[in-house]
Coordinates of C-alpha atoms and ligand atoms in Angstrom, one line a residue:
M1 CA 52.9 110.5 91.9
S2 CA 51.2 113.9 91.5
S3 CA 48.6 113.5 88.8
V4 CA 48.5 117.2 88.2
L5 CA 51.9 117.1 86.6
K6 CA 51.6 113.8 84.8
D7 CA 52.6 114.2 81.1
K8 CA 52.9 118.0 81.4
H9 CA 55.6 119.4 79.2
I10 CA 57.9 121.7 81.2
I11 CA 60.9 123.6 79.9
I12 CA 63.3 124.4 82.7
G13 CA 65.7 127.3 82.0
I14 CA 68.8 127.3 84.2
T15 CA 71.0 130.5 84.4
G16 CA 74.4 131.2 86.0
S17 CA 73.7 131.2 89.7
I18 CA 75.0 129.3 92.7
A19 CA 71.4 128.1 93.1
A20 CA 71.8 126.1 89.9
Y21 CA 72.6 123.1 92.1
K22 CA 69.0 123.3 93.4
A23 CA 67.8 122.9 89.8
A24 CA 69.0 119.3 89.9
I25 CA 66.7 118.6 92.8
L26 CA 63.9 120.5 91.2
I27 CA 64.2 118.5 88.0
R28 CA 64.3 115.2 89.9
L29 CA 61.1 116.1 91.7
L30 CA 59.3 117.2 88.5
V31 CA 60.3 114.1 86.6
K32 CA 59.2 112.0 89.6
S33 CA 55.8 113.7 89.5
G34 CA 55.3 112.5 85.9
A35 CA 56.3 115.7 84.1
E36 CA 58.2 115.6 80.8
V37 CA 61.1 117.9 81.1
K38 CA 63.5 119.6 78.6
V39 CA 66.3 121.7 80.0
I40 CA 68.0 124.8 78.5
M41 CA 71.1 126.1 80.2
T42 CA 72.8 129.4 79.6
P43 CA 76.6 129.0 78.9
M44 CA 77.2 130.5 82.4
A45 CA 75.0 127.9 84.0
K46 CA 77.4 125.2 82.9
Q47 CA 80.0 126.7 85.1
F48 CA 77.8 126.1 88.2
I49 CA 76.5 122.5 87.5
T50 CA 77.5 120.0 84.8
P51 CA 75.2 119.2 81.9
L52 CA 75.8 115.5 82.6
T53 CA 74.2 115.8 86.0
I54 CA 71.2 117.7 84.7
A55 CA 70.8 115.6 81.5
T56 CA 70.8 112.4 83.6
L57 CA 68.1 113.7 86.0
A58 CA 66.0 115.2 83.1
K59 CA 66.3 112.0 81.1
S60 CA 67.0 114.0 78.0
P61 CA 70.1 115.9 76.6
I62 CA 70.3 119.5 77.8
L63 CA 70.2 122.4 75.3
V64 CA 72.7 125.3 75.3
D65 CA 73.5 126.3 71.8
F66 CA 71.3 127.3 68.8
Y67 CA 72.7 124.3 67.0
N68 CA 74.8 121.2 67.6
P69 CA 78.3 122.1 66.3
E70 CA 79.0 118.3 65.8
N71 CA 76.2 117.7 63.3
G72 CA 74.5 121.0 62.6
D73 CA 71.3 119.9 64.3
W74 CA 69.2 123.0 64.9
N75 CA 67.6 123.6 68.4
S76 CA 64.5 125.4 67.3
H77 CA 63.5 127.9 70.1
V78 CA 60.1 128.2 68.3
D79 CA 59.4 124.4 68.4
L80 CA 60.5 124.4 72.1
G81 CA 58.1 127.2 73.0
M82 CA 55.3 125.4 71.1
W83 CA 56.0 122.0 72.9
A84 CA 55.9 123.5 76.4
D85 CA 52.9 123.7 78.7
L86 CA 55.0 125.8 81.1
Y87 CA 58.4 127.5 80.9
L88 CA 60.0 127.5 84.3
I89 CA 63.2 129.6 84.7
A90 CA 64.9 128.5 87.9
P91 CA 67.3 129.9 89.0
A92 CA 66.8 133.2 87.2
S93 CA 69.8 135.5 87.7
A94 CA 69.5 139.3 87.8
N95 CA 71.2 139.4 84.4
T96 CA 68.7 137.0 82.7
I97 CA 65.7 138.8 84.4
G98 CA 67.1 142.1 83.0
K99 CA 67.4 140.7 79.5
M100 CA 64.0 139.1 79.6
A101 CA 62.4 142.4 80.7
N102 CA 64.2 144.2 77.8
G103 CA 63.7 141.7 75.0
I104 CA 67.4 140.8 74.7
A105 CA 67.9 137.4 73.0
D106 CA 71.6 136.5 73.1
N107 CA 71.2 132.8 74.1
L108 CA 68.8 129.9 73.5
L109 CA 67.1 130.4 76.9
L110 CA 66.2 133.9 76.0
T111 CA 65.1 133.3 72.4
T112 CA 62.9 130.5 73.7
Y113 CA 61.5 133.0 76.3
L114 CA 60.7 135.5 73.6
S115 CA 59.0 133.0 71.3
A116 CA 57.2 130.9 74.0
K117 CA 53.4 130.9 73.8
C118 CA 53.1 129.1 77.1
P119 CA 52.9 130.7 80.6
V120 CA 56.3 131.5 82.2
L121 CA 57.2 131.0 85.9
V122 CA 60.4 132.8 87.1
A123 CA 62.2 131.9 90.3
P124 CA 64.8 134.6 91.0
A125 CA 68.1 133.9 92.8
M126 CA 70.7 136.5 93.7
D127 CA 72.4 138.4 96.5
L128 CA 70.1 140.6 98.7
D129 CA 71.5 143.9 97.4
M130 CA 71.1 142.8 93.8
Y131 CA 67.5 141.7 94.5
A132 CA 66.6 144.9 96.3
H133 CA 68.2 147.2 93.6
P134 CA 65.4 149.3 92.0
A135 CA 66.6 148.2 88.5
N136 CA 66.0 144.5 89.4
L137 CA 62.6 145.2 91.2
K138 CA 61.5 147.2 88.1
N139 CA 62.5 144.4 85.8
L140 CA 60.5 141.9 87.9
E141 CA 57.5 144.3 87.7
T142 CA 58.0 144.4 84.0
L143 CA 57.9 140.6 83.8
K144 CA 54.7 140.6 85.8
S145 CA 53.2 143.1 83.4
Y146 CA 54.0 140.7 80.6
G147 CA 51.9 138.1 82.5
N148 CA 54.9 136.1 83.8
R149 CA 54.5 134.8 87.3
I150 CA 57.3 135.1 90.0
V151 CA 58.1 132.5 92.6
E152 CA 59.3 135.0 95.2
P153 CA 62.8 134.3 96.6
A154 CA 63.0 133.4 100.3
S155 CA 64.9 135.2 103.0
G156 CA 67.8 133.5 104.6
E157 CA 71.5 133.0 104.4
L158 CA 72.9 133.7 101.0
A159 CA 76.0 132.3 99.3
S160 CA 77.8 135.5 100.1
G161 CA 77.3 134.9 103.8
L162 CA 74.9 137.8 104.0
I163 CA 71.4 137.3 105.3
G164 CA 68.3 138.6 103.5
K165 CA 65.9 138.1 100.6
G166 CA 67.3 136.7 97.4
R167 CA 67.8 133.0 97.9
M168 CA 65.9 130.9 95.4
E169 CA 62.8 129.3 96.9
E170 CA 63.4 125.7 97.9
P171 CA 62.7 123.1 95.0
E172 CA 59.8 121.6 97.0
N173 CA 58.0 125.0 97.1
I174 CA 58.7 125.7 93.4
V175 CA 57.1 122.3 92.6
K176 CA 54.2 123.3 94.7
A177 CA 53.9 126.6 92.7
V178 CA 54.0 124.6 89.5
E179 CA 51.3 122.2 90.8
D180 CA 49.2 125.1 91.9
F181 CA 49.6 126.6 88.5
F182 CA 48.2 123.5 86.8
F183 CA 45.6 122.9 89.5
Q184 CA 42.9 125.6 89.5
P185 CA 39.7 124.4 91.2
A186 CA 36.8 126.6 90.2
E187 CA 35.1 127.3 93.5
L188 CA 36.3 130.9 93.8
S189 CA 37.6 131.4 90.3
G190 CA 36.8 134.9 89.0
K191 CA 36.7 136.2 92.5
H192 CA 39.3 138.6 93.9
F193 CA 40.0 139.0 97.7
L194 CA 42.1 141.3 99.7
V195 CA 43.9 139.7 102.7
T196 CA 45.9 141.6 105.3
A197 CA 48.5 139.7 107.3
G198 CA 51.3 140.1 109.9
P199 CA 52.1 143.0 112.2
T200 CA 52.6 146.7 111.6
F201 CA 55.7 148.4 112.8
E202 CA 55.4 152.1 113.9
P203 CA 58.8 153.8 113.8
I204 CA 60.0 155.8 116.8
D205 CA 63.5 156.6 115.5
P206 CA 65.8 155.0 112.9
V207 CA 66.4 152.0 115.2
R208 CA 63.2 151.5 117.2
F209 CA 59.6 150.8 116.6
I210 CA 56.3 149.8 118.2
G211 CA 55.3 146.3 117.0
N212 CA 53.6 143.1 118.0
W213 CA 54.1 139.4 117.9
S214 CA 52.2 138.5 114.7
S215 CA 54.1 136.2 112.5
G216 CA 51.8 136.4 109.5
K217 CA 51.2 132.6 109.6
M218 CA 47.4 132.9 109.9
G219 CA 46.9 135.6 107.2
Y220 CA 49.2 133.8 104.7
A221 CA 47.4 130.5 105.3
I222 CA 44.1 132.3 104.4
A223 CA 45.6 133.9 101.3
E224 CA 47.0 130.4 100.2
E225 CA 43.6 128.7 100.8
L226 CA 41.7 131.4 98.8
A227 CA 44.2 131.1 96.0
K228 CA 44.1 127.3 95.9
R229 CA 40.3 127.6 95.4
G230 CA 40.8 129.7 92.4
A231 CA 40.5 133.3 93.8
K232 CA 42.9 136.0 92.8
V233 CA 44.4 137.3 96.1
S234 CA 46.0 140.7 96.9
L235 CA 48.0 140.1 100.1
V236 CA 49.0 143.2 102.0
S237 CA 51.6 142.1 104.5
G238 CA 53.4 143.7 107.4
P239 CA 57.0 142.6 108.1
T240 CA 57.2 138.8 108.2
N241 CA 59.7 136.0 107.3
I242 CA 57.1 134.1 105.2
S243 CA 57.1 134.0 101.4
S244 CA 54.0 133.2 99.4
T245 CA 54.5 130.9 96.4
H246 CA 51.0 130.6 94.9
P247 CA 50.8 132.2 91.5
N248 CA 47.3 133.6 92.2
I249 CA 48.7 135.7 95.1
T250 CA 50.1 139.2 94.5
K251 CA 51.9 140.4 97.6
T252 CA 52.5 144.0 98.7
D253 CA 54.9 144.5 101.6
V254 CA 54.2 147.4 104.0
V255 CA 55.6 148.4 107.3
S256 CA 53.3 150.8 109.1
A257 CA 49.5 150.9 109.7
E258 CA 49.3 154.1 107.5
E259 CA 51.0 152.2 104.6
M260 CA 48.7 149.3 105.1
Y261 CA 45.7 151.6 105.1
Q262 CA 46.7 153.3 101.8
K263 CA 47.1 149.9 100.0
C264 CA 43.9 148.5 101.4
I265 CA 41.8 151.5 100.5
D266 CA 43.2 151.4 96.9
I267 CA 42.6 147.6 96.5
Y268 CA 39.3 147.0 98.3
P269 CA 36.9 148.7 96.0
N270 CA 37.8 146.3 93.1
T271 CA 37.5 143.1 95.1
H272 CA 34.7 140.7 96.1
G273 CA 35.8 140.9 99.7
A274 CA 38.5 141.3 102.3
V275 CA 39.8 139.3 105.2
M276 CA 41.5 141.5 107.8
C277 CA 43.9 139.2 109.6
A278 CA 46.7 141.7 110.3
A279 CA 47.5 142.8 113.8
V280 CA 47.5 146.5 113.1
A281 CA 48.9 148.9 115.7
D282 CA 46.2 151.0 117.0
Y283 CA 48.6 153.8 117.9
R284 CA 51.9 155.3 116.5
P285 CA 54.3 157.8 118.0
D286 CA 53.0 161.2 117.2
S287 CA 56.5 162.3 116.1
Y288 CA 59.4 160.5 114.6
S289 CA 63.0 161.4 115.6
N290 CA 65.4 161.4 112.6
V291 CA 68.3 160.6 114.9
K292 CA 68.6 157.8 117.4
I293 CA 67.1 158.9 120.8
K294 CA 69.9 158.9 123.3
R295 CA 69.6 157.3 126.7
K296 CA 69.3 159.7 129.6
S297 CA 68.9 159.1 133.3
N298 CA 65.3 160.6 133.5
D299 CA 62.1 159.0 132.3
L300 CA 61.2 159.1 128.6
S301 CA 57.6 159.6 127.4
I302 CA 56.4 158.9 123.9
N303 CA 53.1 160.4 123.0
L304 CA 51.0 158.1 120.9
T305 CA 48.4 159.1 118.3
P306 CA 45.7 156.8 117.0
N307 CA 46.1 155.0 113.6
K308 CA 43.2 154.7 111.3
D309 CA 41.1 151.6 111.9
I310 CA 41.5 150.0 108.5
A311 CA 38.7 147.4 108.8
A312 CA 36.3 150.2 110.0
E313 CA 37.3 152.4 107.1
L314 CA 36.6 149.6 104.6
G315 CA 33.4 148.9 106.4
K316 CA 32.3 152.5 105.6
I317 CA 32.9 152.1 101.8
K318 CA 31.7 148.4 101.6
K319 CA 29.3 147.9 98.8
Q320 CA 26.2 145.7 99.0
E321 CA 27.8 142.8 97.1
Q322 CA 31.1 142.9 98.9
L323 CA 32.2 140.8 101.9
L324 CA 34.2 142.1 104.9
V325 CA 35.6 139.6 107.4
G326 CA 37.5 140.7 110.5
F327 CA 39.5 139.1 113.2
A328 CA 39.3 139.7 116.9
L329 CA 42.2 138.9 119.1
E330 CA 41.0 139.0 122.7
T331 CA 42.3 138.3 126.2
N332 CA 39.0 138.7 128.1
D333 CA 35.2 139.0 127.5
E334 CA 35.9 137.4 124.2
V335 CA 32.4 137.0 122.7
Q336 CA 31.1 140.5 123.8
N337 CA 34.2 142.3 122.6
S338 CA 34.2 140.6 119.2
A339 CA 30.5 141.2 118.8
K340 CA 31.1 144.9 119.3
K341 CA 33.9 144.9 116.7
L342 CA 31.6 143.0 114.3
Q343 CA 29.0 145.8 114.7
S344 CA 31.2 148.9 114.8
K345 CA 33.4 147.9 111.8
N346 CA 30.4 146.8 109.6
L347 CA 31.8 143.3 109.2
D348 CA 29.9 140.3 107.8
F349 CA 31.4 137.9 110.3
I350 CA 34.3 138.0 112.7
V351 CA 36.9 135.3 113.6
L352 CA 37.6 135.3 117.3
N353 CA 40.8 133.9 118.7
S354 CA 41.7 134.2 122.3
L355 CA 45.1 134.3 123.9
R356 CA 43.6 132.4 126.8
D357 CA 43.4 129.3 124.6
K358 CA 46.6 127.3 124.6
G359 CA 48.1 127.1 121.1
A360 CA 45.9 129.9 119.7
G361 CA 46.9 133.4 118.4
F362 CA 50.3 134.8 117.7
N363 CA 53.1 132.8 116.1
H364 CA 51.8 129.2 116.8
D365 CA 51.4 126.9 113.9
T366 CA 47.9 126.2 115.3
N367 CA 44.9 128.3 116.2
K368 CA 41.5 127.9 117.9
I369 CA 38.7 130.0 116.5
S370 CA 35.0 130.8 116.8
I371 CA 33.2 132.5 114.0
I372 CA 30.6 135.1 115.3
F373 CA 27.8 136.2 113.0
K374 CA 25.7 139.3 112.9
D375 CA 22.6 137.6 114.3
G376 CA 24.6 136.6 117.4
K377 CA 25.0 133.0 116.4
A378 CA 28.5 131.5 116.7
E379 CA 30.3 128.4 115.4
H380 CA 33.2 127.1 117.6
F381 CA 36.1 125.1 116.2
D382 CA 38.7 122.8 117.8
L383 CA 42.4 123.6 117.9
K384 CA 43.8 122.9 114.4
S385 CA 46.8 123.7 112.2
K386 CA 46.5 127.3 110.8
A387 CA 46.2 125.7 107.3
N388 CA 43.1 123.8 108.5
V389 CA 41.7 126.9 110.3
A390 CA 42.1 128.7 107.0
K391 CA 40.0 126.0 105.3
D392 CA 37.2 126.5 107.8
I393 CA 37.3 130.3 107.3
V394 CA 37.3 130.0 103.5
D395 CA 34.5 127.5 103.7
Q396 CA 32.5 130.2 105.4
I397 CA 33.6 132.8 102.9
V398 CA 32.4 130.5 100.1
R399 CA 29.0 130.2 101.8
S400 CA 28.8 134.0 102.4
T401 CA 30.2 135.2 99.1
K402 CA 27.6 137.3 97.4
S403 CA 27.4 136.5 93.7
Ligands
PMT501 O1 50.1 136.3 112.5 P1 50.0 135.1 113.4 O2 51.3 135.0 114.3 O3 49.7 133.8 112.7 O4 48.8 135.5 114.4 C1 47.5 135.5 113.9 C2 46.7 136.7 114.6 C3 46.6 136.4 116.1 C4 47.5 138.0 114.4 C5 45.3 136.7 114.0 O5 44.7 135.5 114.1 C6 44.5 137.8 114.5 O6 43.8 137.7 115.5 N1 44.5 139.0 113.8 C7 43.8 140.2 114.3 C8 44.7 140.9 115.4 C9 44.1 142.2 115.9 O7 44.7 143.2 115.7 O8 42.9 142.1 116.4 P2 42.0 143.3 117.0 O9 41.0 142.7 117.8 O10 42.9 144.3 117.6 O11 41.4 144.0 115.7 C10 40.1 143.7 115.2 C11 40.1 143.8 113.7 O12 40.3 145.1 113.2 C12 41.1 142.9 113.0 O13 40.5 142.4 111.8 C13 42.2 143.9 112.6 O14 42.9 143.5 111.4 C14 41.4 145.1 112.3 N2 42.2 146.4 112.6 C15 42.6 146.7 113.9 C16 43.2 147.9 114.2 C17 43.4 148.8 113.1 N3 44.0 150.0 113.3 N4 43.0 148.5 111.9 C18 42.4 147.3 111.6 O15 42.0 147.0 110.5

């Protein structure tokens, strides 16, 4: 049993979404972890899953109406809000998110939201077009500005049959986000780090781009580990299929190196340090064709122009008290090449991974690294899972972080 959740009071709000069936699993996992759970359903949620199922799993009657029509018993949203250590709304439909953002209170779930003093965690669930609509994205930003935390939806097959972002995160991952919320070790608390992850895509025309094989696994593992140790993390990510669930992580999605540069240059000055794990394209096509380039029988040349070196640009503005950690992905002369990058980009240390090592680098769940320091010393590590590699890197960050 997870001791972090033992005796925690959690209200679960269920809204009208096909993902309501996952709320049953979520409640079972939270109750199994020792949490005390009360459930509020919107009237629409009852169309998707029966109150009997939910009440049985929650071990308490579900709440829908402001009062019990049988005996006039009042369901006080104020008392509910006071009782809770956390209000988790999962699944949260676009409709409910819109009402929360705008202070509309036409059911018990929403009145409880408005009066709740406790932190609020929201797990959206909807079709990809609804999720991507500017109105919905704006509403989510509004909720974040109220201090609510969002468990980002995953990408995958949706109930509509379409594939994209909008599917409610799996119950196990939501429980992890809840555990992370209650478990805040202090080692890096009060610190703020920027992490870059994934590839960049440099568009050629509306259908083609120059990219690379980075999956984002290594960068996301570092962001997750920093967040677990209490740091606030700004994750700037190129296109990946990974979602981050830790409430300390704020993710910004970018596509090209130029977009990644713009975000990093904005964020870095207000941080304690940055970990540059992204595989950034060094070059982009020097012109973009607005229409698809047609196949012809003769050769086609694309002129490339250099992108900014983001790590080097941050190295130029790095303050005395800030940390800058780079990566080096090498295929030959590994130590010499990474030592040059360490120097030229003004890094504090560099994490070397070589494509000559089996199981290291792009896309694997494992990596094999060496950490190279400015004085030429190096620490070599065995092949490990990327989660454990991230622990080794963050251990070094903790040792190097300037107070
Ligand atoms: O995402 P995964 O599939 O898990 O794979 C992980 C990884 C192999 C991508 C990762 O471990 C890694 O090595 N990342 C750095 C890849 C890279 O671009 O290395 P580089 O040697 O070309 O760049 C050196 C450093 O400069 C890196 O910190 C890089 O982020 C940075 N850089 C490079 C070019 C550029 N234009 N801007 C940069 O900031």
